[in-house]
Each structure stands twice: as C-alpha cells, then as structure tokens.
C-alpha cells in the first residue's frame, strides 16, 4: 500500500520548537487541589491587591486633604472591610451551590437567563484583561522600587512580563501545584512581619514618620492639615472608589470550585473565608502603617507606599536591606502571579461563554498544548494595548478596573438573592437579605466609580461595557439564526426527493495543468452520467492556446469554450447550471484551486474558486466541490501531451489514487 510522504510545514516545525511537542487530548485532565494548595493558587489576584489598594486611596486624598488624608484613610478602609465581609458571606453561598462551574456568570445565567448573564460575562472579561495590566504594572513597581535605575523602563519591563506570561501559558503552563501557591504564602508572611514589627515599634514609640513636605517627586499635596481644604464628598467618594480595588479577585475561588478536592463546596468555603481574613488583615495593616508612617505615593509610581513602609520598619543596615529586598521580591512575585491567574480564568470563561454561543466558537478550541490558545492571544494583545495607552501606570489603569469587578459582585449577589426567592429553602429570607445587601452595595460602588472617576477614564468602560453586551447578544442572534436556517434546510432536504437519476459533473478549466487533470480524474471517480470540461472565455487568444493544448493531450473529455463577454464568471456559472438542470438531476461543479506555499504566491493569486462555490451554494440540487492542489510541491504546468488515464473494468477511469489531493465540499440542498 502506497503511503504519501507527509512533510511538516515550516510554521508547524517552528511552533513545535517554541512551544514543545503537541499534547494529546488524552492528557487533558484537571488536578484536584487540597485546600492549602488551592488557596495559594487561586488567591494571588485577591491578596496582592493589598499592595496597591491603600496607596490608591492616598493618591486621591493628598491633593485635597493634605496630611488629613492619612487620617481619612482609616475610616475609608473600614468601609471597604465592611463590604468585604458582605461579599464574603455572599460568595460562601455561591461556592456551596455552584460546585462544578461557579462565578457570577453562571449565577446570573441560571437566575436571570443567558442574555442578562452577558452583563456578568462582559464584567468578568474586562476584569481579567485589566487584571493582567494592573498586576503586571504593580509588579514592575515593586521591582523598580527596589532597583530605581530601572524606573525609566517600566513600560518595557511590564510588556515583557506580559509576553513572558503569555508564552508560558501557550506552552501549557498550569496554575496548579506548590510553585504557584508559594508566592501567596511568601507575600502574606513577609507583609505580615512588616505589619507586626511596625505596630510593635509604634507602640514602643520607635517607629519613624516621614515628613512629606521634605520629599521631592511625590503626588501633589495640599497645604494645611485640617479636614477642610477641599476634602469634599466627591473627593472622599473618589478615594473610596480607588480603595475598592483592594477587593479585586475575591471571586477567584468561586470561579475555581471544581479544582478543589471533594467535598468541593465545603473546602472552597473554608478557603474563601481564610482568603478574606488574610486580605482584611493585610489591607488594614498596610493602611494603618501608612497612617503611622505617612508613607507618601510618588508621581512616578515608585517607590511604592508598601516599599516605603518596609524600609521604615526594617531600617537601614545589612539586615534591613536584606529584609527589604525579601519584601520586594515577595511583592513582585505575587503581583506577577496574580496577573497569571487571568491567563487561566479568561480563556476558560471565554470558552464557557462561547459554548453558550455568545462569543466566536474559535475561543472554544484547544490549541497545540491543550490550552485555549486563541483566547490567550486575545487577552495578551488587549492587555498590551491597554498598558501602552496608559504608559503602564497603575493609577491610570484603576478607572478601568473596579467597574468590571463590582459589576460581577453585583450580578452574583442579586442572582443569589433571586435564587433564594425562588427556591425558598431553609433560612431563605435571611440569605436573600444578605445577598441582596451585597449586590445592592456593589451596585452602589459601581455607580460611585462611574460618576466619580468618569473624567479620569471610567467613561471608556461606561461606553465600552454596554457596547460589548450588545455585541455578544448580536453574535448569539447570528448563531441562532444560522442554526434555525440549517434546521429548516434539513427539514426541506428530508421532504424532498433524495434519489437522482442523473449526475452531471462539470469541471471548471482555467489552465491546462496538473490541477485540472486531478479534477478530471476525480470527476471520473464520481461515475457521473455526463462529464464535461468548461472554460469561460475572457481572453480569446488565451482560450485558443488552451484549446490547442487540450486537443493535443488526447483527453477523452472535450473542452467546451463558453463566451463570457461581461466577465461575470459567477453569473455565467449559474446560467450554465440552469441550462444543464433537469428533473431528477444533480449537478456537481469541480473547482480546481491552486495552493501556493509562499506568501508571494498567495498574494499573486486570487480566490476565484471560493467565490464561485459561494454562488453555487444558493442553487438547489447543485454542489460545488473545491479541489485543492499544492502547486508549491508538485510541477504545476504541463508542457506536452498527457496520456489519458488508464481504464479499469467497465470502461471507467479509476480515481487518481494517492495523487488525488483532498477536497472540500460546499453544498446547499
């Protein structure tokens, strides 16, 4: 038996070299994680927000409230912690109810329907994109806070980090195991030591305090030290909105409940409570140290507030320098790890939404290394565009952040309240009130953020958000219309006469070459009642040459020349089919398509076969068959006569055997 050689294309060989050999579908499985490992794997996005959340509050307050900003920071943090408590209690119910696939998208879909759920889908998709940008930019801040000489290259470092994360995930990097759990525990332990040592020093009266007036390069600081100087309600609301970024990532465990070992719900619930407790301790501790030390944000974004706190707490000297580097290393690790969580969350969410036919189906396809490669590439591209547009500044990215985050919280809270209203299970009134409070509070935060930060960039999200929701619903309508049309066509085909007495095969001839010969051979293999070769005359001189070559080849199928004075090949094809049509007759039109391996070859040749096939697809009882022929690997032009195909039994020519290239059918009954 003949086996045709199957040489791998250059592009595929390069892919294998860069990404590794392909993984088989049999390797696709999900590793179940213990509570300890799952907590470390799923919580970096949430826990790491304590590294920049309190600083964002100060950035908004200092230009208006002066040193009173350090006092206002504490009550604002207190309000944020109350919201954290509400959301934690709400999500404890989510992880118990949705143990296979949780998150606000599924909660909204099950309780409000698929269309309303697209609000949650868009919120989470935006959240994942901005998380990559914010976490990567904040991770770079941690690096340049330790090495200020790298500050001018912050954008380049951040983009490089995103590309490195994308490359690792395209290779099949998994967000599982101790390697990804370590940064969370390392960071929590390091900052925990900073907080404890700082508070002890404050109690002993040995904790230093910065005088912001003596610093150069800080954010603008108003003169005065009272609670006036423009500390208006709007300023406080804007500061609160900035501080709300401390709660980002809280939904991560609800999105990954299925990663836990059994029983999934109780294990996820315990991990969620521990994560929220760690976050509350870190956010309150960092805010308290900022209040005690007057660590001040800088206009350039570095050194960060948390790095200043570590420097003040540990002091100078060898030991202090080592501990400072340890803290900055831990901060950078968890921030970049937090960015990596989106490279797992975004593709899975996109595939989930695509399964519901609200996103392109290409996002459902697993790639070379069993990851959703298309979604990873989309996430990387959008995140890099966002970083370049904002110069990788965390403060510039914040307006894009919290609207998506808190919209997801809103949909989860209101969806769970709706669930309890319908199910009316045990303690349903209490649970409904709790979730309603969480959802309503989150909606208020969204409104505050949209209004208070509108002129600082939130207007982009306010406009893009509903637009994306409409786009997703429109894509779903297109998919539904296509499915309905195919069902109608299927019913029509089932009701129509399926047996044809005659089968006419027409080979469209553009040139006398191997592609045409292969099409003729395949046409014979269909055993038609009539086989025709047709050339539409656009150039009389070229048609005459083609006619002479055809007659000299001694092919048994005569070549028909049909005038096409208006050069509308598609229209002429329809006329040809109409003249050949008859009752109980099917017509197959074979369209040789020359394929060229080089980019130049593809640019120099059009896609006429595709256009003709699309035209034929609208004709009942007509079939377009495109027969590709790789002209880059086989001699494409015949210079002399070609002997007729050898005859088999019954006087019919056999098919082309191993020389016959693959073909694609484009059919409409």
XYZ file of C-alpha atoms in Angstrom:
669
model
C 0.000 0.000 0.000
C 1.351 3.404 -1.022
C 1.857 5.921 1.751
C 2.247 9.512 0.669
C 5.002 11.462 2.433
C 3.642 13.973 4.935
C 6.308 16.644 5.356
C 5.590 19.111 8.166
C 5.296 22.743 7.220
C 7.932 25.198 8.388
C 5.417 27.082 10.540
C 4.442 23.895 12.377
C 8.082 22.956 12.968
C 8.735 26.413 14.427
C 5.657 26.075 16.663
C 6.893 22.730 17.970
C 10.310 24.196 18.651
C 8.887 27.194 20.540
C 6.004 25.548 22.393
C 7.129 21.936 22.586
C 5.545 18.845 21.040
C 1.749 18.754 20.852
C -0.147 17.252 23.760
C -2.770 14.618 23.019
C -6.337 15.062 24.183
C -5.909 12.045 26.448
C -3.597 14.202 28.585
C -6.448 16.586 29.305
C -7.392 16.290 32.934
C -7.766 18.524 35.911
C -5.701 18.065 39.014
C -7.660 18.304 42.230
C -6.081 20.568 44.819
C -6.043 20.474 48.589
C -7.391 23.483 50.499
C -3.869 24.699 51.272
C -2.629 24.455 47.693
C -5.859 25.765 46.171
C -5.789 28.768 48.498
C -2.288 29.622 47.333
C -3.120 29.011 43.674
C -6.435 30.879 43.449
C -5.880 33.838 45.767
C -2.822 35.800 44.474
C -5.034 38.194 42.490
C -7.052 38.969 45.618
C -4.284 39.039 48.235
C -1.898 41.074 46.080
C -4.398 43.948 45.800
C -3.389 44.934 49.335
C -0.074 46.037 47.842
C -1.638 48.929 45.922
C -5.206 49.430 47.238
C -4.405 51.718 50.218
C -1.929 53.656 48.086
C -4.662 54.422 45.566
C -6.751 55.978 48.347
C -3.888 58.299 49.324
C -3.255 59.308 45.713
C -6.807 60.648 45.558
C -6.873 62.284 49.006
C -3.491 64.010 49.323
C -4.026 66.726 46.666
C -7.157 67.926 48.534
C -6.977 66.862 52.185
C -3.257 67.381 52.800
C -1.965 65.404 55.793
C -5.540 64.734 56.871
C -5.505 62.120 54.095
C -3.623 59.788 56.431
C -6.467 60.134 58.940
C -9.236 59.728 56.366
C -7.521 56.586 55.094
C -8.587 54.602 58.164
C -12.382 55.120 58.022
C -12.370 54.546 54.250
C -10.518 51.295 54.843
C -13.122 50.402 57.475
C -15.952 50.823 54.954
C -14.058 48.666 52.442
C -13.693 45.931 55.070
C -17.448 46.009 55.748
C -18.085 45.469 52.034
C -15.512 42.669 52.104
C -17.492 40.985 54.893
C -20.765 41.248 52.923
C -19.228 39.859 49.755
C -17.529 37.024 51.602
C -20.798 35.945 53.205
C -22.483 36.096 49.789
C -19.807 34.103 47.986
C -19.828 31.465 50.738
C -23.272 30.576 49.426
C -22.144 30.701 45.792
C -19.375 28.129 46.281
C -21.730 25.788 48.119
C -24.392 25.927 45.400
C -22.226 26.025 42.240
C -19.615 23.358 42.859
C -18.904 22.486 39.222
C -18.753 25.851 37.494
C -19.331 28.885 39.677
C -18.780 32.562 39.386
C -21.091 35.433 38.731
C -21.615 34.442 35.078
C -23.198 31.098 35.925
C -25.132 32.596 38.843
C -26.586 35.265 36.552
C -27.277 32.804 33.724
C -29.146 30.371 35.949
C -31.221 33.030 37.679
C -31.696 35.796 35.091
C -31.284 33.994 31.786
C -28.455 33.949 29.223
C -28.956 37.478 27.887
C -28.785 39.198 31.278
C -25.839 36.951 32.114
C -23.830 38.681 29.399
C -23.548 41.665 31.749
C -21.617 39.416 34.122
C -19.658 37.910 31.200
C -18.507 41.318 29.963
C -17.728 42.412 33.526
C -15.518 39.381 34.115
C -13.833 39.595 30.708
C -12.951 43.251 31.315
C -11.836 42.366 34.827
C -9.469 39.669 33.550
C -7.952 41.946 30.911
C -7.389 44.831 33.321
C -6.095 42.439 35.981
C -3.255 41.432 33.662
C -2.396 45.088 33.097
C -2.749 46.262 36.717
C -0.997 43.318 38.347
C 1.866 43.386 35.853
C 2.285 47.151 36.209
C 2.177 46.881 40.008
C 4.694 44.033 39.881
C 7.017 46.257 37.888
C 6.560 48.988 40.510
C 7.760 46.519 43.141
C 10.833 45.771 41.027
C 11.756 49.390 40.321
C 11.080 50.341 43.952
C 13.956 48.026 44.829
C 16.039 48.992 41.779
C 15.162 52.646 40.933
C 17.559 52.661 37.970
C 15.038 50.515 36.089
C 12.269 53.093 36.556
C 12.511 54.683 33.068
C 11.978 51.237 31.534
C 8.811 50.394 33.464
C 6.631 50.071 30.358
C 9.116 47.815 28.608
C 9.509 45.614 31.687
C 5.736 45.326 32.110
C 5.078 44.439 28.469
C 7.933 41.944 28.586
C 6.412 40.335 31.688
C 3.018 40.008 29.970
C 4.604 38.446 26.883
C 6.558 36.035 29.072
C 3.384 35.017 30.913
C 1.586 34.542 27.587
C 4.426 32.405 26.246
C 4.438 30.247 29.362
C 0.688 29.714 29.160
C 0.821 28.889 25.446
C 3.298 26.167 26.397
C 0.687 24.751 28.739
C 1.790 26.311 31.998
C -0.659 25.132 34.657
C -1.887 27.196 37.556
C -1.550 24.319 39.983
C 0.952 22.921 42.418
C 3.227 24.317 45.063
C 5.163 26.504 42.628
C 2.129 28.750 42.128
C 0.952 28.515 45.718
C 4.272 29.678 47.186
C 4.113 33.412 46.238
C 0.868 33.967 48.146
C 2.199 32.496 51.382
C 5.566 34.201 50.878
C 3.904 37.591 50.398
C 1.398 37.180 53.237
C 4.165 36.129 55.607
C 6.522 38.938 54.554
C 3.969 41.735 54.796
C 2.587 40.181 57.972
C 6.048 40.545 59.535
C 6.240 44.163 58.342
C 2.849 44.949 59.906
C 3.559 43.228 63.221
C 7.033 44.734 63.617
C 5.722 48.148 62.596
C 2.863 48.078 65.101
C 5.210 46.921 67.883
C 7.617 49.749 67.069
C 4.722 52.215 67.063
C 3.630 51.025 70.498
C 7.204 51.403 71.751
C 7.457 54.854 70.191
C 10.374 53.913 67.893
C 8.598 53.938 64.532
C 9.843 56.728 62.269
C 7.482 59.021 60.383
C 8.082 60.652 57.020
C 7.582 64.373 56.521
C 6.008 64.567 53.049
C 6.950 68.260 52.785
C 10.632 67.297 52.601
C 10.171 64.864 49.742
C 10.577 65.554 46.032
C 8.581 63.827 43.315
C 5.543 62.884 45.387
C 1.971 63.294 44.201
C 0.618 66.846 44.754
C -0.070 67.529 48.440
C -2.382 70.329 49.536
C -1.175 72.825 52.133
C -2.738 72.656 55.570
C -3.539 69.856 57.943
C -7.260 70.048 58.617
C -10.234 68.117 57.271
C -11.115 71.019 55.037
C -9.040 72.200 52.092
C -11.368 70.661 49.543
C -11.894 67.299 51.219
C -15.409 67.246 49.792
C -17.827 64.390 49.470
C -16.783 63.869 45.836
C -13.118 63.574 46.808
C -13.929 61.030 49.512
C -16.080 59.055 47.087
C -13.297 59.032 44.541
C -10.831 57.872 47.185
C -13.249 55.154 48.272
C -13.655 54.055 44.660
C -9.874 53.791 44.315
C -9.677 51.795 47.515
C -12.290 49.396 46.209
C -9.561 47.845 44.069
C -8.420 46.131 47.279
C -11.324 43.706 46.809
C -10.452 42.596 43.290
C -10.010 38.877 42.834
C -12.423 37.967 45.616
C -14.463 35.897 43.144
C -11.479 33.748 42.082
C -12.315 30.857 44.400
C -15.940 30.801 43.237
C -14.681 30.528 39.658
C -12.439 27.580 40.540
C -14.535 25.488 42.918
C -14.136 22.415 40.719
C -10.362 22.488 41.329
C -10.821 21.539 44.990
C -10.743 18.028 46.308
C -14.050 16.570 47.446
C -16.170 17.802 49.101
C -15.629 20.785 46.808
C -18.168 23.178 48.323
C -17.097 22.997 51.984
C -13.395 23.071 51.057
C -13.902 26.107 48.817
C -15.937 27.831 51.521
C -13.169 27.404 54.095
C -10.549 28.618 51.648
C -12.705 31.648 50.819
C -13.037 32.618 54.479
C -9.289 32.229 55.047
C -8.506 34.293 51.948
C -10.870 37.080 53.006
C -9.386 37.069 56.513
C -5.830 37.352 55.166
C -6.899 40.148 52.837
C -8.625 42.034 55.673
C -5.528 41.761 57.861
C -3.146 42.909 55.117
C -5.299 45.811 53.880
C -5.961 47.117 57.396
C -2.308 46.641 58.366
C -0.912 48.422 55.300
C -3.402 51.268 55.807
C -2.504 51.535 59.495
C 1.217 51.672 58.743
C 0.575 54.335 56.095
C -1.317 56.330 58.746
C 1.535 55.908 61.249
C 4.485 56.456 58.899
C 2.974 58.939 56.410
C 4.396 56.874 53.566
C 3.571 59.006 50.530
C 2.842 57.944 46.939
C 5.164 59.278 44.238
C 4.052 60.756 40.942
C 6.272 58.334 39.020
C 4.602 55.404 40.800
C 7.730 54.314 42.664
C 8.907 53.810 45.330
C 5.536 52.393 46.353
C 3.876 53.055 49.698
C 4.299 49.452 50.798
C 8.017 49.534 49.961
C 8.437 52.730 51.982
C 6.706 51.084 54.926
C 9.079 48.113 54.730
C 12.076 50.439 54.578
C 10.906 52.442 57.591
C 10.038 49.358 59.650
C 13.273 47.455 58.961
C 15.549 50.495 58.805
C 18.909 50.695 57.095
C 21.911 48.457 57.538
C 22.666 44.996 56.240
C 19.775 43.237 57.952
C 17.323 45.958 56.980
C 18.474 45.903 53.355
C 18.132 42.112 53.141
C 14.653 42.159 54.665
C 13.636 44.999 52.348
C 14.752 43.013 49.291
C 12.857 39.972 50.593
C 9.640 42.007 50.913
C 10.015 43.497 47.445
C 10.734 40.087 45.956
C 7.633 38.657 47.605
C 5.550 41.601 46.384
C 6.766 41.292 42.795
C 6.212 37.524 42.787
C 2.629 37.656 43.995
C 1.724 40.525 41.671
C 3.044 38.745 38.582
C 1.438 35.508 39.785
C -1.824 37.430 40.199
C -1.515 38.537 36.580
C -1.046 34.912 35.563
C -4.411 33.935 37.088
C -6.138 35.825 34.271
C -4.366 33.669 31.693
C -6.275 30.736 33.129
C -9.530 32.467 34.075
C -10.075 34.456 30.864
C -9.693 31.522 28.412
C -11.978 29.267 30.456
C -14.631 31.963 30.821
C -14.381 32.816 27.113
C -14.784 29.144 26.180
C -17.739 28.876 28.546
C -19.455 31.912 27.004
C -18.600 30.617 23.519
C -20.253 27.304 24.409
C -23.405 29.317 25.058
C -22.945 30.860 21.557
C -22.293 34.413 22.758
C -18.638 34.556 21.643
C -16.939 33.242 18.485
C -16.588 29.477 18.545
C -12.877 29.733 17.824
C -12.465 30.553 21.517
C -13.657 27.039 22.426
C -10.831 25.341 20.574
C -7.870 23.975 22.482
C -4.565 24.525 20.787
C -1.208 22.862 20.389
C -0.626 22.335 24.129
C -4.247 21.714 25.209
C -4.773 25.347 26.206
C -7.225 27.832 24.713
C -4.559 29.475 22.565
C -6.844 31.909 20.730
C -8.185 33.328 23.987
C -4.673 33.677 25.431
C -3.545 35.607 22.355
C -6.595 37.898 22.510
C -6.024 38.560 26.223
C -2.349 39.335 25.659
C -2.985 41.709 22.771
C -5.708 43.705 24.544
C -3.715 43.910 27.795
C -0.633 45.211 25.978
C -2.693 47.831 24.136
C -4.088 48.952 27.489
C -0.613 49.121 29.031
C 0.791 51.161 26.161
C -2.202 53.536 26.226
C -1.755 54.191 29.968
C 2.055 54.037 29.998
C 1.729 51.114 32.450
C 0.743 53.402 35.337
C -1.355 51.687 37.987
C -3.206 54.906 38.842
C -4.189 55.341 35.188
C -5.429 51.752 34.987
C -7.586 51.899 38.124
C -10.553 53.653 36.399
C -10.835 50.639 34.079
C -10.728 48.201 36.952
C -13.352 48.414 39.660
C -16.404 48.860 37.401
C -15.980 45.381 35.952
C -15.053 43.867 39.315
C -18.009 45.256 41.236
C -20.441 44.598 38.390
C -19.527 40.935 38.749
C -20.123 41.196 42.508
C -23.489 42.824 41.810
C -24.642 40.071 39.459
C -23.541 37.351 41.894
C -25.302 38.960 44.862
C -28.541 39.737 43.042
C -28.508 36.352 41.316
C -28.196 34.510 44.624
C -30.974 36.664 46.093
C -33.175 35.650 43.147
C -32.250 32.003 43.712
C -33.306 32.108 47.357
C -36.522 33.892 46.413
C -37.435 31.087 44.008
C -36.106 28.107 45.957
C -37.370 29.236 49.391
C -35.134 26.802 51.232
C -34.025 26.893 54.825
C -33.392 30.431 56.137
C -34.191 31.744 52.664
C -35.282 35.184 53.899
C -32.043 35.755 55.784
C -29.935 34.502 52.875
C -31.890 36.571 50.372
C -31.463 39.710 52.507
C -27.727 39.068 52.835
C -27.175 38.567 49.114
C -29.441 41.472 48.250
C -27.377 43.699 50.548
C -24.131 42.502 48.933
C -25.483 43.000 45.409
C -27.009 46.403 46.152
C -23.852 47.652 47.869
C -21.738 46.537 44.929
C -24.108 48.298 42.524
C -23.729 51.497 44.555
C -19.933 51.169 44.309
C -20.251 50.778 40.528
C -22.342 53.964 40.368
C -19.876 55.828 42.593
C -16.960 54.736 40.473
C -18.675 55.552 37.174
C -19.557 59.068 38.366
C -16.530 59.943 40.481
C -13.930 58.597 38.023
C -15.806 59.371 34.808
C -13.416 62.074 33.601
C -10.328 60.055 34.598
C -11.005 57.219 32.176
C -14.071 55.476 33.569
C -16.025 56.924 30.636
C -14.266 54.393 28.397
C -15.672 51.478 30.395
C -19.074 53.193 30.684
C -19.245 53.311 26.878
C -17.499 50.033 26.059
C -19.362 47.944 28.630
C -22.908 48.195 27.190
C -21.483 48.075 23.678
C -19.836 44.724 24.371
C -23.031 43.375 25.932
C -24.947 44.311 22.770
C -22.228 42.765 20.586
C -22.368 39.475 22.498
C -26.151 39.326 22.218
C -25.906 40.146 18.498
C -23.386 37.321 17.982
C -25.750 34.941 19.743
C -28.615 36.024 17.480
C -26.441 35.321 14.433
C -25.626 31.833 15.696
C -29.292 31.162 16.460
C -30.370 32.376 13.011
C -27.795 30.137 11.356
C -28.912 27.138 13.402
C -32.571 27.794 12.560
C -31.742 28.135 8.871
C -29.837 24.862 8.859
C -32.720 23.116 10.608
C -35.164 24.434 8.016
C -32.896 23.346 5.193
C -32.528 19.921 6.807
C -36.298 19.542 7.020
C -36.650 20.644 3.405
C -33.993 18.141 2.318
C -35.724 15.332 4.196
C -39.016 16.111 2.495
C -37.542 16.399 -0.995
C -36.662 13.618 -3.434
C -33.270 12.300 -2.361
C -32.572 9.894 -5.290
C -31.237 11.342 -8.560
C -31.414 9.531 -11.893
C -28.717 11.654 -13.491
C -25.487 13.100 -12.179
C -23.717 15.703 -14.308
C -20.150 16.647 -13.326
C -18.729 19.893 -14.722
C -15.003 20.577 -14.353
C -14.169 24.284 -14.495
C -10.969 24.710 -16.506
C -8.778 27.760 -16.105
C -5.490 26.349 -17.381
C -4.077 23.137 -18.787
C -2.126 21.954 -15.752
C -1.935 19.226 -13.158
C -4.642 20.825 -11.028
C -7.104 20.464 -13.894
C -6.007 16.879 -14.625
C -6.532 15.932 -10.976
C -10.011 17.476 -11.094
C -10.852 15.438 -14.216
C -9.635 12.245 -12.583
C -11.712 12.899 -9.517
C -14.692 13.718 -11.732
C -14.364 10.278 -13.340
C -14.244 8.635 -9.893
C -17.721 10.036 -9.180
C -19.048 7.848 -12.052
C -21.253 10.582 -13.497
C -23.790 10.081 -16.246
C -22.108 13.002 -18.023
C -18.627 14.543 -17.520
C -17.959 17.986 -19.018
C -14.963 20.322 -19.065
C -15.833 24.021 -19.384
C -13.717 27.124 -19.860
C -15.219 30.614 -19.734
C -13.607 32.761 -22.427
C -12.321 36.056 -21.043
C -9.377 36.314 -23.451
C -9.785 34.889 -26.982
C -6.072 34.421 -27.611
C -5.549 32.586 -24.293
C -8.633 30.451 -24.937
C -7.290 29.443 -28.359
C -3.960 28.348 -26.839
C -5.781 26.386 -24.143
C -7.935 24.698 -26.811
C -4.865 23.577 -28.803
C -3.176 22.219 -25.652
C -6.331 20.339 -24.728
C -6.727 18.715 -28.150
C -3.061 17.763 -28.235
C -3.360 15.973 -24.885
C -5.706 13.345 -26.292
C -8.034 13.674 -23.302
C -11.365 11.960 -23.930
C -13.368 14.784 -22.358
C -13.827 17.595 -24.880
C -13.245 21.167 -23.733
C -16.226 23.487 -24.070
C -15.492 27.176 -24.615
C -18.288 29.452 -23.377
C -18.193 33.144 -24.082
C -18.289 35.404 -21.050
C -18.291 38.930 -22.518
C -19.221 40.706 -19.279
C -16.523 38.750 -17.306
C -19.065 37.787 -14.614
C -17.875 34.240 -14.081
C -20.235 33.614 -11.184
C -23.249 34.686 -13.202
C -22.114 32.632 -16.195
C -21.736 29.599 -13.936
C -25.331 29.976 -12.782
C -26.501 30.176 -16.401
C -24.503 27.036 -17.229
C -26.125 25.149 -14.349
C -29.573 26.394 -15.345
C -29.121 25.091 -18.901
C -27.907 21.722 -17.642
C -30.598 21.354 -14.963
C -33.300 18.729 -15.477
C -35.711 16.778 -13.274
C -34.082 14.189 -11.005
C -30.641 15.514 -11.925
C -27.839 16.588 -9.602
C -25.034 18.808 -10.866
C -21.544 18.787 -9.320
C -19.182 21.586 -10.274
C -15.499 20.779 -9.646
C -13.351 23.825 -8.962
C -9.576 23.247 -9.026
C -7.852 25.580 -6.576
C -4.095 26.106 -6.843
C -2.414 26.443 -3.446
C 0.926 28.233 -3.203
C 3.179 27.785 -0.196
C 4.984 31.118 -0.315
C 3.438 34.362 0.867
C 4.191 35.935 -2.506
C 2.439 33.066 -4.278
C -0.684 33.561 -2.172
C -0.659 37.292 -2.842
C -0.307 36.855 -6.589
C -3.342 34.596 -6.966
C -6.970 35.288 -6.155
C -9.642 33.049 -4.601
C -11.945 32.709 -7.595
C -12.900 29.134 -6.673
C -14.241 30.247 -3.291
C -16.353 32.979 -4.842
C -17.828 30.628 -7.442
C -18.542 27.986 -4.768
C -20.385 30.572 -2.671
C -22.528 31.457 -5.686
C -23.321 27.823 -6.461
C -24.268 27.110 -2.835
C -27.540 29.010 -3.339
C -28.670 26.781 -6.226
C -30.911 23.774 -5.399
C -29.591 20.352 -6.455
C -26.162 21.796 -7.263
C -22.927 21.052 -5.441
C -19.623 22.915 -5.505
C -16.528 20.812 -4.820
C -13.254 22.668 -4.317
C -10.211 20.503 -5.082
C -7.018 21.982 -3.642
C -3.750 21.331 -5.471
C -0.467 22.288 -3.791
C 1.434 23.879 -6.654
C 4.452 24.591 -4.429
C 5.351 20.910 -4.061
C 4.394 19.489 -7.468
C 5.040 20.592 -11.024
C 2.034 22.719 -11.907
C 2.299 23.306 -15.695
C 2.194 20.590 -18.345
C 4.457 21.210 -21.277
C 3.422 18.317 -23.501
C 0.615 15.876 -24.194
C -0.709 13.889 -21.257
C -1.764 10.290 -21.849
C -5.354 9.514 -20.977
C -5.980 7.870 -17.609
C -5.694 4.092 -17.609
C -9.044 2.338 -17.833
C -10.387 -0.002 -15.216
C -13.083 -2.572 -15.555
C -16.317 -1.335 -17.102
C -14.501 1.229 -19.226
C -14.264 3.727 -16.401
C -11.132 5.516 -15.380
C -10.018 4.809 -11.814
C -9.588 7.606 -9.317
C -6.269 9.328 -9.018
C -5.153 7.142 -6.098
C -2.501 8.658 -3.947
C -2.047 11.566 -6.352
C -5.549 12.847 -5.669
C -5.429 15.758 -3.246
C -8.060 16.287 -0.571
C -11.187 18.196 -1.396
C -13.763 20.300 0.387
C -17.480 20.280 -0.437
C -19.669 23.351 -0.206
C -23.254 22.163 -0.502
C -26.737 23.606 -0.265
C -29.688 21.303 -0.999
